[in-house]
PDB file of C-alpha atoms and ligand atoms in Angstrom:
ATOM      1  CA  UNK K1207      61.927 -40.211  24.408  1.00 95.00           C
ATOM      2  CA  UNK K1208      58.755 -39.428  25.392  1.00 98.00           C
ATOM      3  CA  UNK K1209      56.064 -38.973  22.184  1.00 98.00           C
ATOM      4  CA  UNK K1210      52.956 -36.830  22.909  1.00 98.00           C
ATOM      5  CA  UNK K1211      50.224 -37.620  19.858  1.00 98.00           C
ATOM      6  CA  UNK K1212      48.607 -34.068  20.594  1.00 98.00           C
ATOM      7  CA  UNK K1213      46.182 -31.856  18.552  1.00 97.00           C
ATOM      8  CA  UNK K1214      47.170 -27.959  18.216  1.00 96.00           C
ATOM      9  CA  UNK K1215      43.826 -26.833  19.504  1.00 95.00           C
ATOM     10  CA  UNK K1216      42.766 -29.152  22.134  1.00 97.00           C
ATOM     11  CA  UNK K1217      42.435 -28.518  25.471  1.00 98.00           C
ATOM     12  CA  UNK K1218      43.351 -32.005  26.851  1.00 98.00           C
ATOM     13  CA  UNK K1219      46.766 -32.050  24.513  1.00 98.00           C
ATOM     14  CA  UNK K1220      47.511 -28.413  25.753  1.00 98.00           C
ATOM     15  CA  UNK K1221      47.583 -30.276  29.522  1.00 98.00           C
ATOM     16  CA  UNK K1222      49.905 -32.408  28.422  1.00 98.00           C
ATOM     17  CA  UNK K1223      52.177 -30.248  26.887  1.00 98.00           C
ATOM     18  CA  UNK K1224      51.966 -27.244  29.185  1.00 98.00           C
ATOM     19  CA  UNK K1225      52.902 -30.205  31.915  1.00 98.00           C
ATOM     20  CA  UNK K1226      55.476 -31.725  30.337  1.00 98.00           C
ATOM     21  CA  UNK K1227      57.304 -28.021  29.043  1.00 98.00           C
ATOM     22  CA  UNK K1228      56.834 -26.316  32.734  1.00 98.00           C
ATOM     23  CA  UNK K1229      58.623 -29.894  33.993  1.00 98.00           C
ATOM     24  CA  UNK K1230      61.414 -29.239  31.441  1.00 98.00           C
ATOM     25  CA  UNK K1231      60.965 -32.729  30.037  1.00 97.00           C
ATOM     26  CA  UNK K1232      61.986 -32.800  26.521  1.00 97.00           C
ATOM     27  CA  UNK K1233      59.259 -34.556  23.996  1.00 98.00           C
ATOM     28  CA  UNK K1234      58.094 -35.694  20.113  1.00 97.00           C
ATOM     29  CA  UNK K1235      55.051 -33.726  19.652  1.00 97.00           C
ATOM     30  CA  UNK K1236      52.972 -35.920  16.469  1.00 97.00           C
ATOM     31  CA  UNK K1237      49.742 -33.893  15.440  1.00 97.00           C
ATOM     32  CA  UNK K1238      46.966 -35.644  14.667  1.00 97.00           C
ATOM     33  CA  UNK K1239      43.969 -34.138  12.786  1.00 96.00           C
ATOM     34  CA  UNK K1240      40.703 -34.888  14.531  1.00 93.00           C
ATOM     35  CA  UNK K1241      38.981 -33.826  12.261  1.00 89.00           C
ATOM     36  CA  UNK K1242      39.604 -36.381   9.671  1.00 94.00           C
ATOM     37  CA  UNK K1243      39.634 -39.246  12.024  1.00 96.00           C
ATOM     38  CA  UNK K1244      43.369 -40.068  12.189  1.00 97.00           C
ATOM     39  CA  UNK K1245      43.343 -41.020  15.492  1.00 98.00           C
ATOM     40  CA  UNK K1246      40.463 -44.381  14.841  1.00 98.00           C
ATOM     41  CA  UNK K1247      43.022 -45.702  12.783  1.00 98.00           C
ATOM     42  CA  UNK K1248      43.542 -49.345  13.672  1.00 98.00           C
ATOM     43  CA  UNK K1249      47.189 -48.049  14.121  1.00 97.00           C
ATOM     44  CA  UNK K1250      46.320 -45.497  16.528  1.00 98.00           C
ATOM     45  CA  UNK K1251      43.708 -48.289  17.942  1.00 98.00           C
ATOM     46  CA  UNK K1252      46.116 -50.106  18.810  1.00 98.00           C
ATOM     47  CA  UNK K1253      47.955 -47.228  21.185  1.00 98.00           C
ATOM     48  CA  UNK K1254      44.634 -46.068  22.536  1.00 98.00           C
ATOM     49  CA  UNK K1255      41.850 -48.166  22.248  1.00 98.00           C
ATOM     50  CA  UNK K1256      39.611 -44.870  23.347  1.00 98.00           C
ATOM     51  CA  UNK K1257      40.641 -43.659  19.363  1.00 98.00           C
ATOM     52  CA  UNK K1258      41.501 -40.240  20.981  1.00 98.00           C
ATOM     53  CA  UNK K1259      45.020 -37.600  21.684  1.00 98.00           C
ATOM     54  CA  UNK K1260      46.147 -36.757  23.725  1.00 98.00           C
ATOM     55  CA  UNK K1261      48.340 -39.765  24.478  1.00 98.00           C
ATOM     56  CA  UNK K1262      51.528 -40.801  25.622  1.00 98.00           C
ATOM     57  CA  UNK K1263      54.286 -42.843  24.039  1.00 98.00           C
ATOM     58  CA  UNK K1264      56.629 -43.538  26.919  1.00 98.00           C
ATOM     59  CA  UNK K1265      60.301 -44.307  27.399  1.00 97.00           C
ATOM     60  CA  UNK K1266      59.812 -48.065  27.166  1.00 97.00           C
ATOM     61  CA  UNK K1267      57.389 -48.209  23.916  1.00 97.00           C
ATOM     62  CA  UNK K1268      54.239 -48.518  25.932  1.00 98.00           C
ATOM     63  CA  UNK K1269      51.277 -45.806  26.236  1.00 98.00           C
ATOM     64  CA  UNK K1270      48.598 -43.825  28.512  1.00 98.00           C
ATOM     65  CA  UNK K1271      45.701 -41.677  27.335  1.00 98.00           C
ATOM     66  CA  UNK K1272      43.244 -39.568  29.722  1.00 98.00           C
ATOM     67  CA  UNK K1273      44.940 -36.438  29.730  1.00 98.00           C
ATOM     68  CA  UNK K1274      44.589 -35.854  33.590  1.00 98.00           C
ATOM     69  CA  UNK K1275      46.102 -39.474  34.211  1.00 98.00           C
ATOM     70  CA  UNK K1276      48.812 -38.976  32.055  1.00 98.00           C
ATOM     71  CA  UNK K1277      49.314 -35.172  34.185  1.00 98.00           C
ATOM     72  CA  UNK K1278      49.580 -38.034  37.599  1.00 98.00           C
ATOM     73  CA  UNK K1279      52.230 -39.972  35.954  1.00 98.00           C
ATOM     74  CA  UNK K1280      53.904 -36.763  34.654  1.00 98.00           C
ATOM     75  CA  UNK K1281      53.805 -35.204  37.583  1.00 98.00           C
ATOM     76  CA  UNK K1282      54.797 -37.907  39.998  1.00 97.00           C
ATOM     77  CA  UNK K1283      57.645 -36.672  41.974  1.00 96.00           C
ATOM     78  CA  UNK K1284      57.560 -33.138  41.442  1.00 98.00           C
ATOM     79  CA  UNK K1285      55.828 -29.977  42.966  1.00 97.00           C
ATOM     80  CA  UNK K1286      53.158 -30.188  40.747  1.00 98.00           C
ATOM     81  CA  UNK K1287      52.018 -33.299  42.690  1.00 97.00           C
ATOM     82  CA  UNK K1288      51.355 -32.806  46.327  1.00 96.00           C
ATOM     83  CA  UNK K1289      53.161 -35.051  48.799  1.00 93.00           C
ATOM     84  CA  UNK K1290      50.342 -34.946  51.602  1.00 96.00           C
ATOM     85  CA  UNK K1291      47.602 -37.452  51.133  1.00 97.00           C
ATOM     86  CA  UNK K1292      44.817 -35.735  51.512  1.00 97.00           C
ATOM     87  CA  UNK K1293      45.815 -32.536  49.250  1.00 97.00           C
ATOM     88  CA  UNK K1294      46.756 -35.776  46.645  1.00 97.00           C
ATOM     89  CA  UNK K1295      43.017 -36.441  46.916  1.00 98.00           C
ATOM     90  CA  UNK K1296      41.531 -32.915  46.233  1.00 98.00           C
ATOM     91  CA  UNK K1297      43.940 -33.052  43.537  1.00 98.00           C
ATOM     92  CA  UNK K1298      42.157 -35.734  42.121  1.00 98.00           C
ATOM     93  CA  UNK K1299      38.910 -34.238  43.103  1.00 98.00           C
ATOM     94  CA  UNK K1300      39.378 -31.524  40.861  1.00 98.00           C
ATOM     95  CA  UNK K1301      40.556 -33.911  38.103  1.00 98.00           C
ATOM     96  CA  UNK K1302      37.565 -35.657  38.740  1.00 98.00           C
ATOM     97  CA  UNK K1303      35.385 -32.415  38.558  1.00 98.00           C
ATOM     98  CA  UNK K1304      37.076 -31.235  35.209  1.00 98.00           C
ATOM     99  CA  UNK K1305      36.278 -34.566  33.535  1.00 98.00           C
ATOM    100  CA  UNK K1306      32.484 -35.116  34.450  1.00 98.00           C
ATOM    101  CA  UNK K1307      30.955 -31.637  35.404  1.00 98.00           C
ATOM    102  CA  UNK K1308      33.247 -28.997  33.114  1.00 98.00           C
ATOM    103  CA  UNK K1309      34.833 -30.683  30.166  1.00 98.00           C
ATOM    104  CA  UNK K1310      31.825 -32.537  28.491  1.00 98.00           C
ATOM    105  CA  UNK K1311      30.212 -28.698  28.882  1.00 98.00           C
ATOM    106  CA  UNK K1312      33.063 -25.818  27.784  1.00 98.00           C
ATOM    107  CA  UNK K1313      35.377 -27.952  25.654  1.00 98.00           C
ATOM    108  CA  UNK K1314      32.219 -29.451  23.955  1.00 98.00           C
ATOM    109  CA  UNK K1315      30.599 -26.334  23.144  1.00 98.00           C
ATOM    110  CA  UNK K1316      34.152 -25.021  22.291  1.00 98.00           C
ATOM    111  CA  UNK K1317      34.778 -27.434  19.881  1.00 95.00           C
ATOM    112  CA  UNK K1318      31.013 -27.350  18.208  1.00 96.00           C
ATOM    113  CA  UNK K1319      31.559 -23.690  17.382  1.00 95.00           C
ATOM    114  CA  UNK K1320      34.809 -25.187  15.491  1.00 90.00           C
ATOM    115  CA  UNK K1321      32.383 -27.269  13.206  1.00 92.00           C
ATOM    116  CA  UNK K1322      30.877 -25.741   9.898  1.00 92.00           C
ATOM    117  CA  UNK K1323      27.504 -26.813  11.412  1.00 95.00           C
ATOM    118  CA  UNK K1324      25.152 -28.660  14.189  1.00 96.00           C
ATOM    119  CA  UNK K1325      23.199 -31.295  13.420  1.00 97.00           C
ATOM    120  CA  UNK K1326      19.790 -31.076  15.399  1.00 98.00           C
ATOM    121  CA  UNK K1327      20.557 -33.251  18.078  1.00 98.00           C
ATOM    122  CA  UNK K1328      23.572 -30.565  18.711  1.00 97.00           C
ATOM    123  CA  UNK K1329      21.814 -27.547  18.704  1.00 97.00           C
ATOM    124  CA  UNK K1330      19.392 -28.860  20.873  1.00 98.00           C
ATOM    125  CA  UNK K1331      21.664 -29.538  23.274  1.00 98.00           C
ATOM    126  CA  UNK K1332      23.367 -26.588  23.103  1.00 97.00           C
ATOM    127  CA  UNK K1333      21.688 -24.864  24.999  1.00 98.00           C
ATOM    128  CA  UNK K1334      21.602 -27.301  28.586  1.00 98.00           C
ATOM    129  CA  UNK K1335      25.304 -27.675  27.908  1.00 98.00           C
ATOM    130  CA  UNK K1336      25.474 -23.847  28.219  1.00 98.00           C
ATOM    131  CA  UNK K1337      23.590 -23.807  31.602  1.00 98.00           C
ATOM    132  CA  UNK K1338      25.794 -26.405  32.915  1.00 98.00           C
ATOM    133  CA  UNK K1339      28.840 -25.298  31.913  1.00 98.00           C
ATOM    134  CA  UNK K1340      27.927 -22.123  34.089  1.00 98.00           C
ATOM    135  CA  UNK K1341      27.353 -24.085  36.758  1.00 98.00           C
ATOM    136  CA  UNK K1342      30.642 -25.547  36.315  1.00 98.00           C
ATOM    137  CA  UNK K1343      32.487 -22.236  36.399  1.00 98.00           C
ATOM    138  CA  UNK K1344      30.566 -20.831  39.386  1.00 98.00           C
ATOM    139  CA  UNK K1345      31.528 -23.706  41.121  1.00 98.00           C
ATOM    140  CA  UNK K1346      35.169 -22.381  40.656  1.00 98.00           C
ATOM    141  CA  UNK K1347      34.428 -19.124  41.227  1.00 98.00           C
ATOM    142  CA  UNK K1348      33.315 -19.728  44.428  1.00 98.00           C
ATOM    143  CA  UNK K1349      36.102 -21.918  45.567  1.00 98.00           C
ATOM    144  CA  UNK K1350      38.766 -19.245  43.763  1.00 98.00           C
ATOM    145  CA  UNK K1351      37.304 -16.328  45.770  1.00 98.00           C
ATOM    146  CA  UNK K1352      39.286 -17.210  48.867  1.00 97.00           C
ATOM    147  CA  UNK K1353      42.196 -18.736  47.108  1.00 97.00           C
ATOM    148  CA  UNK K1354      45.307 -18.511  44.818  1.00 98.00           C
ATOM    149  CA  UNK K1355      45.331 -21.806  43.124  1.00 98.00           C
ATOM    150  CA  UNK K1356      42.517 -24.900  43.569  1.00 98.00           C
ATOM    151  CA  UNK K1357      44.502 -27.079  45.930  1.00 98.00           C
ATOM    152  CA  UNK K1358      46.608 -26.333  49.140  1.00 95.00           C
ATOM    153  CA  UNK K1359      47.159 -22.529  47.537  1.00 96.00           C
ATOM    154  CA  UNK K1360      50.114 -24.167  45.641  1.00 97.00           C
ATOM    155  CA  UNK K1361      49.885 -24.299  41.723  1.00 98.00           C
ATOM    156  CA  UNK K1362      49.949 -27.780  40.151  1.00 98.00           C
ATOM    157  CA  UNK K1363      48.245 -29.975  38.273  1.00 98.00           C
ATOM    158  CA  UNK K1364      44.650 -29.925  39.501  1.00 98.00           C
ATOM    159  CA  UNK K1365      45.914 -25.771  38.028  1.00 98.00           C
ATOM    160  CA  UNK K1366      46.897 -27.064  34.351  1.00 99.00           C
ATOM    161  CA  UNK K1367      43.571 -29.603  34.474  1.00 98.00           C
ATOM    162  CA  UNK K1368      41.093 -26.683  34.624  1.00 99.00           C
ATOM    163  CA  UNK K1369      43.102 -24.058  33.007  1.00 99.00           C
ATOM    164  CA  UNK K1370      42.896 -25.674  30.248  1.00 98.00           C
ATOM    165  CA  UNK K1371      39.109 -25.444  28.856  1.00 98.00           C
ATOM    166  CA  UNK K1372      38.387 -22.745  31.197  1.00 98.00           C
ATOM    167  CA  UNK K1373      41.000 -19.830  29.610  1.00 98.00           C
ATOM    168  CA  UNK K1374      39.043 -20.288  26.353  1.00 98.00           C
ATOM    169  CA  UNK K1375      35.680 -20.751  27.378  1.00 98.00           C
ATOM    170  CA  UNK K1376      34.569 -17.650  25.396  1.00 98.00           C
ATOM    171  CA  UNK K1377      35.466 -19.653  22.144  1.00 98.00           C
ATOM    172  CA  UNK K1378      32.813 -21.934  23.714  1.00 97.00           C
ATOM    173  CA  UNK K1379      30.153 -18.691  24.098  1.00 97.00           C
ATOM    174  CA  UNK K1380      30.868 -18.145  27.977  1.00 98.00           C
ATOM    175  CA  UNK K1381      31.095 -14.711  29.613  1.00 98.00           C
ATOM    176  CA  UNK K1382      34.374 -15.001  31.901  1.00 98.00           C
ATOM    177  CA  UNK K1383      33.673 -11.675  33.198  1.00 98.00           C
ATOM    178  CA  UNK K1384      30.997 -12.952  35.297  1.00 97.00           C
ATOM    179  CA  UNK K1385      33.445 -14.673  36.919  1.00 98.00           C
ATOM    180  CA  UNK K1386      36.058 -12.239  38.476  1.00 98.00           C
ATOM    181  CA  UNK K1387      38.102 -14.599  40.626  1.00 98.00           C
ATOM    182  CA  UNK K1388      38.599 -17.482  37.890  1.00 98.00           C
ATOM    183  CA  UNK K1389      39.652 -14.129  35.763  1.00 98.00           C
ATOM    184  CA  UNK K1390      42.298 -13.771  37.927  1.00 98.00           C
ATOM    185  CA  UNK K1391      43.257 -17.679  38.967  1.00 98.00           C
ATOM    186  CA  UNK K1392      43.947 -17.281  35.045  1.00 98.00           C
ATOM    187  CA  UNK K1393      46.163 -14.849  35.435  1.00 98.00           C
ATOM    188  CA  UNK K1394      48.080 -16.301  38.150  1.00 98.00           C
ATOM    189  CA  UNK K1395      48.587 -19.428  35.835  1.00 98.00           C
ATOM    190  CA  UNK K1396      49.549 -17.597  33.521  1.00 98.00           C
ATOM    191  CA  UNK K1397      52.535 -15.918  35.469  1.00 98.00           C
ATOM    192  CA  UNK K1398      53.650 -19.089  36.353  1.00 98.00           C
ATOM    193  CA  UNK K1399      57.166 -19.772  35.272  1.00 98.00           C
ATOM    194  CA  UNK K1400      57.943 -20.983  31.902  1.00 98.00           C
ATOM    195  CA  UNK K1401      54.228 -21.239  30.793  1.00 98.00           C
ATOM    196  CA  UNK K1402      52.816 -21.609  27.517  1.00 98.00           C
ATOM    197  CA  UNK K1403      50.116 -20.607  25.478  1.00 98.00           C
ATOM    198  CA  UNK K1404      47.892 -22.958  24.043  1.00 98.00           C
ATOM    199  CA  UNK K1405      49.031 -21.902  20.586  1.00 97.00           C
ATOM    200  CA  UNK K1406      52.634 -22.531  21.469  1.00 97.00           C
ATOM    201  CA  UNK K1407      53.855 -24.894  19.081  1.00 94.00           C
ATOM    202  CA  UNK K1408      56.454 -26.737  21.670  1.00 95.00           C
ATOM    203  CA  UNK K1409      57.769 -30.431  21.389  1.00 94.00           C
ATOM    204  CA  UNK K1410      59.939 -31.749  18.906  1.00 90.00           C
ATOM    205  CA  UNK K1411      59.078 -33.092  15.547  1.00 87.00           C
ATOM    206  CA  UNK K1412      59.637 -36.787  15.446  1.00 84.00           C
ATOM    207  CA  UNK K1413      61.929 -37.696  11.981  1.00 71.00           C
ATOM    208  CA  UNK K1414      59.494 -41.016  11.385  1.00 57.00           C
ATOM    209  CA  UNK K1415      56.120 -40.003  13.286  1.00 53.00           C
ATOM    210  CA  UNK K1416      54.840 -44.171  13.395  1.00 52.00           C
TER     211      UNK K1416
HETATM  212  N1  GSH T1730      38.821 -37.931  28.332  1.00 65.14           N
HETATM  213  C1  GSH T1730      39.511 -38.017  27.152  1.00 65.14           C
HETATM  214  C2  GSH T1730      39.371 -37.096  26.494  1.00 65.14           C
HETATM  215  C3  GSH T1730      40.174 -36.614  25.033  1.00 65.14           C
HETATM  216  C4  GSH T1730      39.223 -36.462  23.831  1.00 65.14           C
HETATM  217  O1  GSH T1730      38.152 -35.730  23.738  1.00 65.14           O
HETATM  218  N2  GSH T1730      40.096 -35.734  23.029  1.00 65.14           N
HETATM  219  C5  GSH T1730      39.697 -35.355  21.430  1.00 65.14           C
HETATM  220  C6  GSH T1730      40.498 -33.599  21.658  1.00 65.14           C
HETATM  221  S1  GSH T1730      40.536 -33.034  22.662  1.00 65.14           S
HETATM  222  C7  GSH T1730      39.775 -36.574  20.858  1.00 65.14           C
HETATM  223  O2  GSH T1730      40.994 -37.145  20.299  1.00 65.14           O
HETATM  224  N3  GSH T1730      38.610 -36.466  19.593  1.00 65.14           N
HETATM  225  C8  GSH T1730      38.927 -37.184  18.143  1.00 65.14           C
HETATM  226  C9  GSH T1730      38.547 -38.017  18.249  1.00 65.14           C
HETATM  227  O3  GSH T1730      37.398 -38.263  18.731  1.00 65.14           O
HETATM  228  O4  GSH T1730      37.617 -39.360  17.468  1.00 65.14           O
HETATM  229  C10 GSH T1730      40.740 -36.612  27.944  1.00 65.14           C
HETATM  230  O5  GSH T1730      40.588 -36.124  28.835  1.00 65.14           O
HETATM  231  O6  GSH T1730      42.250 -37.152  27.545  1.00 65.14           O
END
């Protein structure tokens, strides 16, 4: 069975949990304490040398890391991954946008909001990250102003990848009321069949998490 190394509050982990659920694929889920360095042990680094969740153990016992790569792997051959060449490249365009122009600002500010205190460097970086995050939301707002979903008028993994941290952006200090087209898109994504919230405890608990 597929086994997902995950953390409940992680949007990157949530992307994978959500797609697995919507694909109806059974999986085991192992909760890792990312605040206590559980992904940095020698045992975990052998699974993912980058020491991060989400990391998926495949049926053959090998491992796959990077949330958006995992989405591509799981969505292959399904309705969540476009069949047409240009639409597939557009989906990748949004996945790369998510990782380079969105997640480092919106997810990181949310993560920092969960820390007891910020270092001087983090304090200094906050305003810059906030404005880069607002820039990313502005780009999504303009795109979604004339569309129902990010690619080809159809819900897919680009929507899952960007929904994960956009819908909780307010936890990082972003004002979503300023982005009505994003708000309408968030509601459409949440209304998709088998949608589960980030707080949902999906997946089976493995008898032995090793
Ligand atoms: N680009 C990676 C980012 C993964 C990532 O940053 N994971 C965080 C949780 S959201 C983590 O495992 N942090 C623990 C650590 O860095 O030790 C992805 O999309 O999967």
